[in-house]
Coordinates of C-alpha atoms in Angstrom, one line a residue:
Chain A
M24 CA 169.3 100.2 34.7
I25 CA 172.2 98.2 36.1
A26 CA 171.3 96.3 39.3
K27 CA 172.6 97.6 42.6
E28 CA 174.2 94.3 43.5
L29 CA 176.3 94.3 40.3
L30 CA 177.4 97.8 40.9
K31 CA 178.3 97.4 44.6
G32 CA 181.9 96.1 44.2
S33 CA 183.0 98.4 41.5
L34 CA 181.6 101.6 42.9
K35 CA 185.0 102.5 44.5
S36 CA 186.8 102.1 41.2
I37 CA 184.2 104.1 39.3
V38 CA 184.6 107.0 41.7
L39 CA 188.4 106.8 41.5
K40 CA 188.3 106.7 37.8
L41 CA 186.1 109.8 37.5
L42 CA 188.2 111.7 40.0
S43 CA 191.4 110.8 38.1
E44 CA 190.0 112.3 35.0
N45 CA 188.7 115.5 36.7
D46 CA 190.6 117.8 39.1
R47 CA 187.9 118.0 41.7
M48 CA 184.3 116.9 41.9
Y49 CA 181.4 117.1 44.4
G50 CA 178.9 114.4 45.2
Y51 CA 176.0 115.5 43.1
E52 CA 178.4 116.1 40.2
L53 CA 179.7 112.6 40.4
T54 CA 176.2 111.1 40.2
Q55 CA 175.3 113.3 37.2
K56 CA 178.5 112.5 35.4
V57 CA 178.0 108.7 35.8
E58 CA 174.4 109.1 34.6
E59 CA 175.5 111.1 31.7
L60 CA 178.3 108.8 30.6
T61 CA 176.2 105.6 30.9
E62 CA 173.2 107.3 29.3
G63 CA 171.2 106.7 32.5
K64 CA 172.0 103.1 32.8
I65 CA 173.9 103.6 36.1
K66 CA 172.3 105.8 38.7
L67 CA 174.3 106.4 41.9
T68 CA 172.1 107.0 44.9
L69 CA 172.9 109.1 47.8
G70 CA 173.0 106.1 50.1
A71 CA 175.5 104.3 47.9
L72 CA 177.8 107.2 47.0
Y73 CA 178.6 109.0 50.3
P74 CA 179.6 106.0 52.4
V75 CA 182.1 105.1 49.7
L76 CA 183.4 108.7 49.4
H77 CA 183.9 108.9 53.2
K78 CA 185.6 105.5 53.2
L79 CA 188.1 106.6 50.5
E80 CA 188.7 109.9 52.4
K81 CA 189.4 107.9 55.6
E82 CA 191.8 105.7 53.8
G83 CA 193.7 108.7 52.6
A84 CA 192.9 108.3 48.9
L85 CA 190.8 111.5 48.7
E86 CA 191.0 114.9 50.3
T87 CA 188.2 117.4 50.7
E88 CA 187.7 121.1 50.3
A89 CA 184.7 123.1 51.4
V90 CA 183.5 125.9 49.2
Q91 CA 180.6 128.3 49.7
V92 CA 178.2 128.0 46.7
N93 CA 174.7 129.5 46.5
N94 CA 174.5 130.1 50.3
R95 CA 175.4 126.5 51.1
T96 CA 178.6 124.6 51.7
R97 CA 179.8 122.3 48.9
I98 CA 182.3 119.6 49.6
Y99 CA 184.7 118.9 46.7
Y100 CA 186.7 115.7 46.6
K101 CA 190.1 115.3 44.9
L102 CA 192.7 112.5 44.6
T103 CA 195.7 112.7 46.9
Q104 CA 199.2 111.4 46.0
T105 CA 198.4 108.0 47.4
G106 CA 195.0 108.3 45.8
N107 CA 196.5 108.5 42.4
S108 CA 198.2 105.1 42.7
T109 CA 195.2 103.6 44.3
A110 CA 193.1 104.8 41.4
L111 CA 195.5 103.2 38.9
E112 CA 195.4 100.0 40.8
K113 CA 191.7 99.9 41.1
I114 CA 191.0 100.8 37.5
K115 CA 193.3 98.1 36.4
E116 CA 191.6 95.6 38.7
L117 CA 188.2 96.6 37.3
E118 CA 189.4 96.2 33.7
E119 CA 190.7 92.8 34.5
F120 CA 187.4 92.0 36.1
V121 CA 185.4 93.1 33.1
Q122 CA 187.6 91.0 30.8
T123 CA 187.3 87.9 33.0
I124 CA 183.6 88.3 33.1
N125 CA 183.6 88.6 29.3
I126 CA 185.4 85.3 29.0
L127 CA 182.9 83.7 31.2
L128 CA 180.0 85.0 29.2
N129 CA 181.5 83.9 25.8
P130 CA 183.3 80.6 26.7
N131 CA 183.0 79.2 23.2
L132 CA 184.9 81.9 21.4
G133 CA 186.6 80.4 18.3
L134 CA 185.3 76.9 19.1
Q135 CA 182.1 76.9 17.2
P136 CA 180.6 73.4 16.7
C137 CA 181.1 72.1 13.1
T138 CA 178.0 71.7 11.1
V139 CA 178.6 69.0 8.5
Chain B
M27 CA 170.0 127.4 36.2
Y28 CA 167.4 127.7 38.9
C29 CA 168.7 128.8 42.4
L30 CA 167.0 127.9 45.6
T31 CA 166.0 130.7 47.9
N32 CA 167.4 131.0 51.4
E33 CA 164.1 129.9 53.0
Q34 CA 164.1 126.8 50.8
I35 CA 167.7 126.0 51.8
S36 CA 167.0 126.4 55.5
F37 CA 164.0 124.1 55.1
I38 CA 166.2 121.4 53.8
E39 CA 168.8 122.1 56.5
R40 CA 166.1 121.6 59.1
E41 CA 165.0 118.4 57.5
V42 CA 168.5 117.0 57.4
D43 CA 169.1 118.1 61.0
N44 CA 165.9 116.3 62.0
D45 CA 167.7 113.1 61.2
E46 CA 170.6 114.1 63.4
I47 CA 173.4 113.8 60.8
T48 CA 176.5 114.5 62.8
Y49 CA 179.3 112.6 61.1
S50 CA 182.1 114.8 59.7
H51 CA 181.0 116.9 56.7
L52 CA 178.2 114.5 55.7
R53 CA 175.6 117.1 56.8
Y54 CA 176.8 119.7 54.3
E55 CA 177.0 117.1 51.5
L56 CA 173.5 115.9 52.0
I57 CA 172.1 119.4 52.1
D58 CA 174.0 120.4 49.0
H59 CA 173.1 117.2 47.2
V60 CA 169.4 117.5 47.9
C61 CA 169.5 121.2 46.9
C62 CA 171.2 120.4 43.6
E63 CA 168.7 117.7 42.9
I64 CA 165.8 119.9 43.6
E65 CA 167.3 122.7 41.5
S66 CA 167.5 120.5 38.5
Q67 CA 164.0 119.2 39.0
M68 CA 162.6 122.7 39.3
Q69 CA 164.5 123.6 36.2
A70 CA 162.3 120.9 34.5
G71 CA 159.2 122.7 35.9
I72 CA 158.5 120.7 39.1
Y73 CA 157.5 122.5 42.2
F74 CA 159.8 122.7 45.2
K75 CA 157.7 120.6 47.6
E76 CA 157.0 117.9 45.0
A77 CA 160.6 117.7 44.1
Y78 CA 161.6 117.4 47.7
D79 CA 159.1 114.7 48.5
K80 CA 160.3 112.7 45.5
I81 CA 163.9 112.7 46.8
R82 CA 162.7 112.0 50.3
N83 CA 160.9 108.9 49.1
Q84 CA 163.9 107.7 47.1
S85 CA 166.1 107.7 50.2
G86 CA 163.7 105.3 52.0
F87 CA 161.9 105.0 55.3
K88 CA 165.0 105.7 57.4
G89 CA 166.1 108.6 55.2
F90 CA 169.3 110.4 55.7
K91 CA 170.0 108.7 59.0
K92 CA 170.6 105.4 57.1
I93 CA 173.3 107.0 55.0
Q94 CA 175.1 108.1 58.1
T95 CA 174.9 104.6 59.7
D96 CA 176.0 103.0 56.4
T97 CA 178.9 105.4 56.2
L98 CA 179.9 104.8 59.8
S99 CA 179.6 101.0 59.3
L100 CA 181.8 101.1 56.2
I101 CA 184.5 103.3 57.9
D102 CA 184.6 102.2 61.5
K103 CA 185.1 98.5 62.2
N104 CA 184.3 98.9 65.9
Y105 CA 181.1 100.7 65.1
R106 CA 180.1 97.9 62.7
I107 CA 180.8 95.2 65.2
M108 CA 179.0 97.1 68.0
R109 CA 176.0 97.8 65.8
N110 CA 175.7 94.1 64.8
M111 CA 176.1 93.0 68.4
M112 CA 173.4 95.5 69.4
K113 CA 171.0 94.1 66.8
I114 CA 171.8 90.4 67.5
G115 CA 172.0 90.9 71.3
G116 CA 168.7 92.8 71.4
M117 CA 166.9 90.3 69.2
A118 CA 168.3 87.3 71.1
A119 CA 167.4 88.9 74.5
L120 CA 163.9 89.6 73.3
I121 CA 163.4 86.1 72.1
L122 CA 164.8 84.6 75.3
L123 CA 162.7 86.8 77.5
G124 CA 159.6 86.1 75.4
F125 CA 160.1 82.3 75.5
G126 CA 161.2 82.4 79.1
T127 CA 157.9 84.1 80.0
V128 CA 155.8 81.6 78.1
F129 CA 157.8 78.7 79.8
K130 CA 157.4 80.3 83.2
I131 CA 153.6 80.8 82.8
N132 CA 153.3 77.1 81.8
H133 CA 155.7 75.9 84.4
W134 CA 157.9 74.2 81.8
P135 CA 161.5 73.5 82.8
G136 CA 164.2 75.9 81.7
A137 CA 162.2 79.1 82.2
G138 CA 164.7 80.5 84.8
I139 CA 167.7 79.9 82.5
M140 CA 166.0 81.6 79.6
L141 CA 164.9 84.6 81.6
L142 CA 168.4 84.9 83.2
G143 CA 170.1 84.6 79.8
G144 CA 167.8 87.1 78.2
F145 CA 168.4 89.5 81.1
F146 CA 172.2 89.1 80.8
L147 CA 172.1 89.8 77.0
M148 CA 169.9 92.8 77.6
C149 CA 172.1 94.2 80.3
F150 CA 175.6 93.3 79.2
V151 CA 175.3 93.1 75.4
F152 CA 172.4 95.2 74.1
F153 CA 172.6 98.0 76.6
P154 CA 176.3 98.8 76.4
T155 CA 176.5 98.4 72.6
A156 CA 173.4 100.5 72.1
L157 CA 175.0 103.2 74.2
Y158 CA 178.2 102.9 72.1
V159 CA 176.4 103.3 68.9
M160 CA 174.4 106.2 70.2
N161 CA 177.5 107.8 71.5
R162 CA 179.2 107.4 68.1
E163 CA 176.2 109.0 66.3
S164 CA 175.8 111.9 68.6
K165 CA 177.7 115.1 68.5
M166 CA 176.4 116.5 71.8
K167 CA 178.9 118.6 73.6
G168 CA 180.1 117.1 76.9
K169 CA 178.2 114.0 76.1
N170 CA 180.7 111.9 78.1
I171 CA 179.0 112.7 81.4
V172 CA 175.6 111.8 80.0
F173 CA 176.7 108.5 78.5
A174 CA 178.9 107.5 81.4
S175 CA 176.2 108.2 84.0
V176 CA 173.5 106.4 82.1
F177 CA 175.9 103.5 81.5
I178 CA 176.9 103.1 85.2
G179 CA 173.5 104.0 86.6
G180 CA 171.7 101.8 84.1
I181 CA 173.9 98.7 84.7
T182 CA 173.8 99.1 88.5
F183 CA 170.0 99.5 88.4
M184 CA 169.6 96.4 86.1
L185 CA 171.9 94.4 88.3
G186 CA 169.9 95.5 91.3
T187 CA 166.8 94.2 89.6
L188 CA 168.4 90.9 88.8
F189 CA 169.6 90.6 92.4
K190 CA 166.1 91.5 93.6
V191 CA 164.4 88.9 91.4
Q192 CA 166.9 86.2 92.4
H193 CA 166.7 87.2 96.1
W194 CA 170.5 87.7 96.3
P195 CA 171.8 90.0 99.0
G196 CA 172.7 93.6 98.2
A197 CA 169.8 94.2 95.8
G198 CA 168.5 97.2 97.8
L199 CA 172.0 98.8 97.7
L200 CA 172.4 98.3 94.0
L201 CA 169.0 99.7 93.2
M202 CA 169.7 102.7 95.5
V203 CA 173.0 103.5 93.9
G204 CA 171.6 103.1 90.4
D205 CA 168.7 105.3 91.2
V206 CA 170.9 108.0 92.7
I207 CA 173.1 108.0 89.7
L208 CA 170.2 108.2 87.3
L209 CA 168.5 110.8 89.4
F210 CA 171.3 113.2 90.2
L211 CA 173.7 112.7 87.4
F212 CA 172.1 111.4 84.3
I213 CA 168.8 113.4 84.2
P214 CA 170.3 116.7 85.2
S215 CA 173.3 116.4 82.7
L216 CA 171.0 115.3 79.9
L217 CA 168.7 118.2 80.7
Y218 CA 171.6 120.6 80.7
Y219 CA 172.9 119.5 77.3
K220 CA 169.4 119.3 75.8
M221 CA 168.7 122.8 77.1
N222 CA 172.0 124.1 75.7
S223 CA 171.4 122.5 72.3
T224 CA 168.2 124.2 71.5
A225 CA 167.2 127.8 71.4
D226 CA 163.5 127.1 70.9
R227 CA 161.8 128.3 74.1
K228 CA 158.9 125.9 73.9
K229 CA 161.1 123.0 73.3
R230 CA 163.1 123.9 76.4
Q231 CA 160.0 124.0 78.4
V232 CA 159.0 120.6 77.3
Y233 CA 162.4 119.2 78.2
L234 CA 162.3 120.8 81.6
L235 CA 158.8 119.5 82.2
G236 CA 159.9 116.0 81.2
A237 CA 163.0 116.0 83.3
L238 CA 161.3 117.3 86.4
S239 CA 158.4 114.8 86.3
L240 CA 160.8 112.0 85.7
M241 CA 162.9 113.1 88.7
L242 CA 159.8 113.4 90.8
F243 CA 158.8 109.9 89.8
L244 CA 162.2 108.3 90.3
G245 CA 162.6 110.2 93.6
G246 CA 159.2 108.9 94.7
S247 CA 160.1 105.3 94.0
F248 CA 163.4 105.9 95.8
F249 CA 161.5 107.2 98.8
K250 CA 159.1 104.2 98.6
M251 CA 161.9 101.7 98.7
F252 CA 163.1 103.2 102.0
H253 CA 159.7 103.7 103.5
W254 CA 160.3 107.5 103.8
P255 CA 157.2 109.6 104.1
G256 CA 155.9 111.4 101.1
A257 CA 156.7 108.6 98.6
Q258 CA 153.1 108.2 97.6
I259 CA 152.6 111.9 96.8
L260 CA 155.9 112.0 94.8
I261 CA 155.0 109.0 92.7
I262 CA 151.5 110.2 92.0
T263 CA 152.5 113.7 91.0
G264 CA 155.5 112.4 89.0
S265 CA 153.5 109.8 87.1
I266 CA 150.5 112.1 86.5
S267 CA 152.7 114.9 85.1
L268 CA 154.7 112.3 83.1
I269 CA 151.8 110.5 81.5
S270 CA 149.1 113.2 81.3
V271 CA 151.1 116.3 80.8
F272 CA 154.6 115.7 79.4
L273 CA 153.8 112.8 77.0
P274 CA 150.9 114.6 75.3
V275 CA 152.8 117.8 75.0
Y276 CA 155.9 116.1 73.7
A277 CA 153.9 114.0 71.2
Y278 CA 151.9 117.0 70.0
R279 CA 155.1 119.0 69.4
E280 CA 156.7 116.0 67.6
Y281 CA 153.8 115.7 65.3
K282 CA 153.6 119.4 64.7
N283 CA 157.3 119.8 63.9
S284 CA 157.7 117.2 61.2
Q285 CA 155.3 115.6 58.8
H286 CA 156.7 112.1 59.4
V287 CA 157.0 110.4 62.7
H288 CA 160.4 109.0 63.4
A289 CA 160.6 105.3 64.3
S290 CA 162.7 106.4 67.2
F291 CA 159.9 108.4 68.6
I292 CA 157.8 105.3 68.9
Y293 CA 160.6 103.4 70.6
I294 CA 161.0 106.3 73.1
I295 CA 157.3 106.1 74.0
I296 CA 157.4 102.4 74.4
A297 CA 160.6 102.3 76.4
F298 CA 159.2 105.1 78.5
M299 CA 156.0 103.3 79.3
Y300 CA 157.8 100.1 80.1
F301 CA 160.2 101.8 82.4
T302 CA 157.5 103.7 84.3
L303 CA 155.4 100.5 84.8
F304 CA 158.4 98.5 85.8
E305 CA 159.8 101.0 88.2
T306 CA 156.4 101.3 89.9
L307 CA 156.1 97.6 90.3
L308 CA 159.6 97.3 91.6
A309 CA 159.2 100.1 94.1
M310 CA 156.1 98.4 95.4
N311 CA 157.9 95.2 95.7
V312 CA 161.0 96.5 97.3
S313 CA 159.0 98.4 99.8
K314 CA 157.2 95.2 100.8
P315 CA 158.5 94.3 104.2
L316 CA 161.1 91.6 104.3
V317 CA 159.2 90.3 107.3
S318 CA 155.9 89.7 105.5
D319 CA 156.4 86.0 105.8
Y320 CA 156.6 86.3 109.6
I321 CA 153.5 88.4 109.7
H322 CA 151.6 85.8 107.7
A323 CA 152.8 83.0 109.9
E324 CA 151.9 85.0 113.0
K325 CA 148.4 85.6 111.7
M326 CA 147.8 82.0 111.0
E327 CA 149.0 80.9 114.4
S328 CA 147.0 83.6 116.2
S329 CA 143.8 82.4 114.6
S330 CA 144.7 78.7 115.3
T331 CA 145.3 79.7 118.9
K332 CA 141.8 81.2 119.2
Q333 CA 140.2 78.1 117.7
L334 CA 142.2 75.8 120.0
D335 CA 141.0 78.0 122.9
D336 CA 137.4 77.4 122.0
F337 CA 138.0 73.8 121.4
N338 CA 139.6 73.4 124.8
Q339 CA 136.7 75.2 126.5
T340 CA 134.3 72.5 125.2
N341 CA 136.7 69.9 126.5
Y342 CA 136.6 71.5 130.0
N343 CA 132.9 71.6 130.0
L344 CA 132.8 67.9 129.2
L345 CA 135.2 67.1 132.0
L346 CA 133.5 69.4 134.5
N347 CA 130.2 67.5 133.9
D348 CA 131.9 64.4 135.1
S349 CA 131.5 63.9 138.8
T350 CA 134.7 61.9 139.2
V351 CA 136.9 64.8 138.1
D352 CA 138.7 67.0 140.5
Q353 CA 137.1 70.2 139.6
A354 CA 139.4 72.5 141.6
K355 CA 142.5 71.1 139.9
L356 CA 140.8 71.5 136.5
L357 CA 139.8 75.1 137.1
T358 CA 143.4 75.9 138.3
L359 CA 144.7 74.5 135.1
R360 CA 142.3 76.6 133.0
E361 CA 143.1 79.7 135.0
N362 CA 146.9 79.2 134.8
T363 CA 146.7 78.7 131.0
N364 CA 144.6 81.8 130.5
E365 CA 146.9 83.7 132.8
L366 CA 150.1 82.8 130.9
C367 CA 148.4 83.5 127.6
A368 CA 147.3 86.9 128.9
Y369 CA 150.9 87.5 130.1
L370 CA 152.2 86.7 126.6
Q371 CA 149.6 89.0 125.1
D372 CA 150.7 91.8 127.5
L373 CA 154.3 91.3 126.5
K374 CA 153.4 91.8 122.9
I375 CA 151.5 94.9 123.6
R376 CA 154.3 96.3 125.8
L377 CA 156.8 95.6 123.0
I378 CA 154.6 97.5 120.6
T379 CA 154.1 100.4 123.0
R380 CA 157.8 100.8 123.4
T381 CA 159.0 100.3 119.9
E382 CA 156.2 102.2 118.2
Q383 CA 156.0 104.9 120.8
V384 CA 152.2 104.6 121.1
E385 CA 149.6 104.4 123.9
A386 CA 148.7 101.0 125.2
E387 CA 145.2 101.3 123.8
Q388 CA 146.6 101.9 120.3
A389 CA 149.1 99.0 120.8
G390 CA 146.2 96.7 121.8
K391 CA 144.7 97.3 118.4
L392 CA 148.0 97.0 116.5
V393 CA 148.7 93.6 118.1
D394 CA 146.1 92.0 116.0
N395 CA 147.2 93.9 112.9
I396 CA 151.0 93.7 113.0
E397 CA 151.2 94.4 109.3
L398 CA 150.4 98.0 110.2
L399 CA 153.4 98.4 112.4
H400 CA 155.8 101.1 111.3
N401 CA 158.9 99.9 113.0
M402 CA 158.4 96.2 112.5
T403 CA 162.0 95.7 111.5
E404 CA 163.4 97.5 114.6
S405 CA 165.3 95.1 116.8
K406 CA 167.2 97.3 119.3
I407 CA 164.4 98.3 121.6
P408 CA 162.7 94.8 121.5
T409 CA 166.0 93.1 122.3
Q410 CA 166.6 95.5 125.2
F411 CA 163.1 94.9 126.5
M412 CA 163.3 91.1 126.3
L413 CA 167.0 90.5 127.2
G414 CA 168.4 93.8 128.6
E415 CA 167.6 95.6 131.8
Y416 CA 164.0 94.4 131.9
G417 CA 164.9 90.8 131.3
K418 CA 161.4 89.8 130.3
A419 CA 162.6 86.7 128.5
T420 CA 163.9 85.1 131.8
E421 CA 160.7 86.0 133.6
L422 CA 158.8 84.4 130.7
K423 CA 161.0 81.3 130.9
N424 CA 160.3 80.9 134.6
K425 CA 156.6 81.2 134.0
I426 CA 156.6 78.7 131.3
D427 CA 158.6 76.2 133.4
E428 CA 156.1 76.7 136.3
Y429 CA 153.2 76.1 134.0
K430 CA 154.9 73.1 132.5
K431 CA 155.3 71.6 135.9
L432 CA 151.7 72.1 136.7
L433 CA 150.6 70.5 133.5
T434 CA 153.0 67.5 133.6
D435 CA 151.9 66.8 137.2
Y436 CA 148.4 66.8 136.1
V437 CA 149.0 64.1 133.6
Q438 CA 151.7 62.2 135.5
D439 CA 149.7 58.9 135.1
N440 CA 150.3 59.2 131.3
P441 CA 154.1 59.4 130.7
A442 CA 153.7 59.7 126.9
T443 CA 151.6 62.8 127.1
S444 CA 153.8 64.2 129.9
E445 CA 156.8 63.8 127.7
A446 CA 155.0 65.4 124.7
I447 CA 154.1 68.4 126.9
S448 CA 157.6 68.8 128.1
N449 CA 158.8 68.8 124.5
I450 CA 156.3 71.3 123.3
L451 CA 157.0 73.7 126.2
S452 CA 160.7 73.1 126.3
T453 CA 162.8 76.0 127.5
G454 CA 166.1 74.3 127.0
L455 CA 168.6 75.2 124.4
P456 CA 168.4 72.8 121.4
S457 CA 171.8 71.1 120.9
N458 CA 172.2 72.4 117.4
Y459 CA 171.9 76.0 118.8
A460 CA 174.5 75.5 121.5
E461 CA 177.4 76.8 119.4
F462 CA 175.6 80.1 118.6
Y463 CA 173.7 80.9 121.8
T464 CA 174.3 80.5 125.5
S465 CA 170.7 80.4 126.6
W466 CA 167.1 79.8 125.5
E467 CA 166.3 83.5 126.0
E468 CA 169.1 84.6 123.7
A469 CA 168.2 81.9 121.1
Q470 CA 164.6 83.2 121.1
F471 CA 164.9 86.9 121.5
G472 CA 168.5 87.9 120.8
N473 CA 168.5 90.6 118.1
V474 CA 165.1 89.8 116.8
F475 CA 163.1 92.5 115.2
L476 CA 159.7 93.5 116.6
S477 CA 157.5 91.5 114.3
G478 CA 159.7 88.5 114.8
D479 CA 159.4 88.8 118.6
I480 CA 155.6 89.0 118.3
G481 CA 155.7 86.0 116.1
I482 CA 157.6 84.0 118.6
L483 CA 155.3 85.1 121.5
S484 CA 152.3 84.1 119.4
H485 CA 154.0 80.7 118.7
I486 CA 154.4 80.2 122.5
Q487 CA 150.7 81.0 123.0
Y488 CA 149.8 78.5 120.4
N489 CA 152.0 75.8 122.0
L490 CA 150.4 76.5 125.4
R491 CA 147.0 75.8 123.9
I492 CA 148.3 72.6 122.3
A493 CA 149.8 71.4 125.6
E494 CA 146.6 72.2 127.4
N495 CA 144.7 70.3 124.8
L496 CA 147.0 67.3 125.2
A497 CA 146.4 67.3 129.0
L498 CA 142.7 67.5 128.6
K499 CA 142.6 64.8 126.0
S500 CA 144.7 62.5 128.3
K501 CA 142.3 63.1 131.1
Q502 CA 139.3 62.3 129.0
T503 CA 140.8 59.1 127.7
S504 CA 141.6 58.0 131.2
L505 CA 138.0 58.6 132.2
N506 CA 136.7 57.0 129.0
L507 CA 134.8 60.0 128.1

C-alpha cells in the first residue's frame, strides 16, 4: 500500500490521466481502475476521491452527467475542452516529478566508487 | 453481478441522508458508491449488513459528513477560512473563558480581560462563523429567515448579556429585543421549515413539542424580566416540558432511529442545558430590582435607628435620675423627637398607601418589609405627594427646622455639639447641588422612586436619633455623669 501522504499531491493528476484515457467514468469505477492497474497498491478512498472530483468540476476541467442505473442515480465524469489541456499539463508535471524523485533516490548513477 | 434490492438501496439512502449531505450531486455519488461497493462484496459472499458496516467503519467516525466538509473546504475558500476561524475562535474563546473563570475565582489580576476577550471571541468570531458554516452545509428551503433571525437575535441577546454583566446602560433593551427576535422570528421559522422538511408525523410532533416548550420558557423569562404576572408559571411549565418531556422523547427517538449517536446530538443537548440554565439565572438577575441596594441600606439604617432609640432611652433615664436636671425640658425633648420620628414613619406609610393602593394597615406592615413593594420603582405618585399639591416635603422641612432649634437651644452652652447637630439636621441646599436643584425639598424628593423616598425618610429618622444622642451626651458631660 502506498501511503496517503505520498498520494495526496498526485491524486488530481491520476484522476485526469484516467479520464483522458476513458470517455467517461464514475467514482466507484475510478477507484476500481486504480486498484486494478496498481495491483492493489493504491486504494483511493471515498473521502479522498470525491473532494478532488468536485474541485476539478468546479474549476471547469470536468463535466458531469447523471444516469439512472439499477434504481439509483450514477454521476459520470468526463473531461471538458479545458480539461484536456489541464490533463496534459498535469500528467507532464507528474512525470517530471517522478523523474526528479528518481534522481534523488539514485544520486550516484554512473559514479560508482572505484575499488582498487 | 449481484444487484441490490430497492429496500437495500433506500436503507443506504436513509443512512446518507442522516449525515445531511446536501452539496451538489455528492449525495447521489455517495449512495451509488456505497451500493457498488456492497454489491461487489456481496458477490464475494458477504452479507449486506456486514458489508455495509465494513464500509461505514472505513469512512471513519464522522462518516459521510466529513467527505462533504472536505469537499467544501477544497472548493470554497471562504468556507475554508470560516471553518478554520470557527474552530480557532471557539477553542480560543473556551480557553479564555476557562482561564478567566479560574482567575476570577482566585482573585488574580486579568480575569476581567480574559472573560471579556473570551466573550467577544464567542460572540463575534465563533457564533457568526459557525452560522456561516451551518448555512453553507444546509439546504433547507427559505433558510435565510432562520439564519438571519438567529444571527441578529443571538448577537443582540449576547450583547445584552455583556452589557448586563458590565452594568452598562441599555442591557434590558438589548435582552428584550434579542428575546423577542428569538421568540417570534427564529423559533417559529425554524419550526415551520422543520415541519415542512419531514413527513414523519411522530417527528413533527416532537418538533412542535420542543418549539412550544422553548417558547413558553423564553416567554417566561421575558415576563420575569419585566415583572409581569405569570412569569413563574410560564418558566416552570416551559422548563418542565423541556427537560422532562421534550428531551427524553427527542433522545429516545434519536436512539431509535439510528444505531450510532451523532456527535452533533451530544452538542445539542449540552448547548441546550447550558442555555436553559443561563437564561434562568439571567432572568432571575434581571428581574432583581435595581433598587435592591437602597432597600439594603434602608434596612440597615432602620435597625440602627431602633438601637439608637433604646440607647437614648437609657441615657434619658440616667439624666432623669439626676436631681439637678430640668426634667420638664428633658421630657419635651424626648416627646418632640418621638413625635417627629412618628411623623416620618407616617409619611412613609402614606407614601406606600398611595403608591401601592393598599389600606393603611397593610402599608404599616409593608413599611418594615419594603422589598415586598410592587411599585418600588414608581416615582410619579411619590413625587407628587412630597413636592406637588400636598407639599409634604416643605412641611417636613419646617418640622425639622423647629426640632433643630429646640435641640440647639438645649445644648447652647456647648457650641461644638450645637454645630454638629445643625450639620446633621441641615435643611439647606449643599453648594454642590445648587446648580441642579433649587431647594432642599427638590434635592431630596424630586423624581425619587418610592423605595428611594422611604430610604431618605429612614435616613432622617436615623439622623434625628443621632442628634438626640449628641444632645444627651453633651448634657451628661456637663453634669459629669
